[in-house]
Amino acid sequence: MQVRVFSIRLDNAFLEYDQQQLNVFLKTVTFKKSSTKFVESDDAYWSVIVHYESEEQEKPERLERKSYEDLNPKDKQVFNYLRQWRIEKAEQLKLKNFMICHNSELIDLAMYKPSNLDELQQIKGFGKQKAEKFGEDILAILNAV
């Protein structure tokens, strides 16, 4: 059984989109169970955990590459969080920033917001090795915003 977490934001600008994302996902898997929790904060939302089963699929196609101009203000904020993470990770590993992730990869992460390692590998530049090395950090940031 696999698990996926969804955030259903209460702001009218996001509510319908978030619900649609959940519904589209549920049509593609065998639903087992779910649980919900209301998260109180400045940007309150419902956290939905879905337990599901899916058939093994071929390697997914890569998502279309986006540019910084394609990002909405919230996505630009996510991009900045990811960029700060990259700076800190590069310092920690004593590498150049681009060796962790290119800006184009951070833009795609901010736009598509993958929620698991399989979805992360749909982002151009993220193969299995890179997803395993940095995936948990990236997913934690994306789930926190």
PDB file of N, CA and C in Angstrom, residues 67 83 97:
ATOM      1  N   SER A  67       9.160  28.375 -17.094  1.00  0.00           N
ATOM      2  CA  SER A  67      10.102  29.462 -16.829  1.00  0.00           C
ATOM      3  C   SER A  67       9.622  30.232 -15.597  1.00  0.00           C
ATOM      4  N   ARG A  83      15.336  27.525  -3.393  1.00  0.00           N
ATOM      5  CA  ARG A  83      16.642  28.115  -3.696  1.00  0.00           C
ATOM      6  C   ARG A  83      17.469  28.255  -2.419  1.00  0.00           C
ATOM      7  N   ASN A  97      26.170  25.496  -6.314  1.00  0.00           N
ATOM      8  CA  ASN A  97      24.708  25.422  -6.265  1.00  0.00           C
ATOM      9  C   ASN A  97      24.127  24.609  -7.424  1.00  0.00           C
TER      10      ASN A  97
END
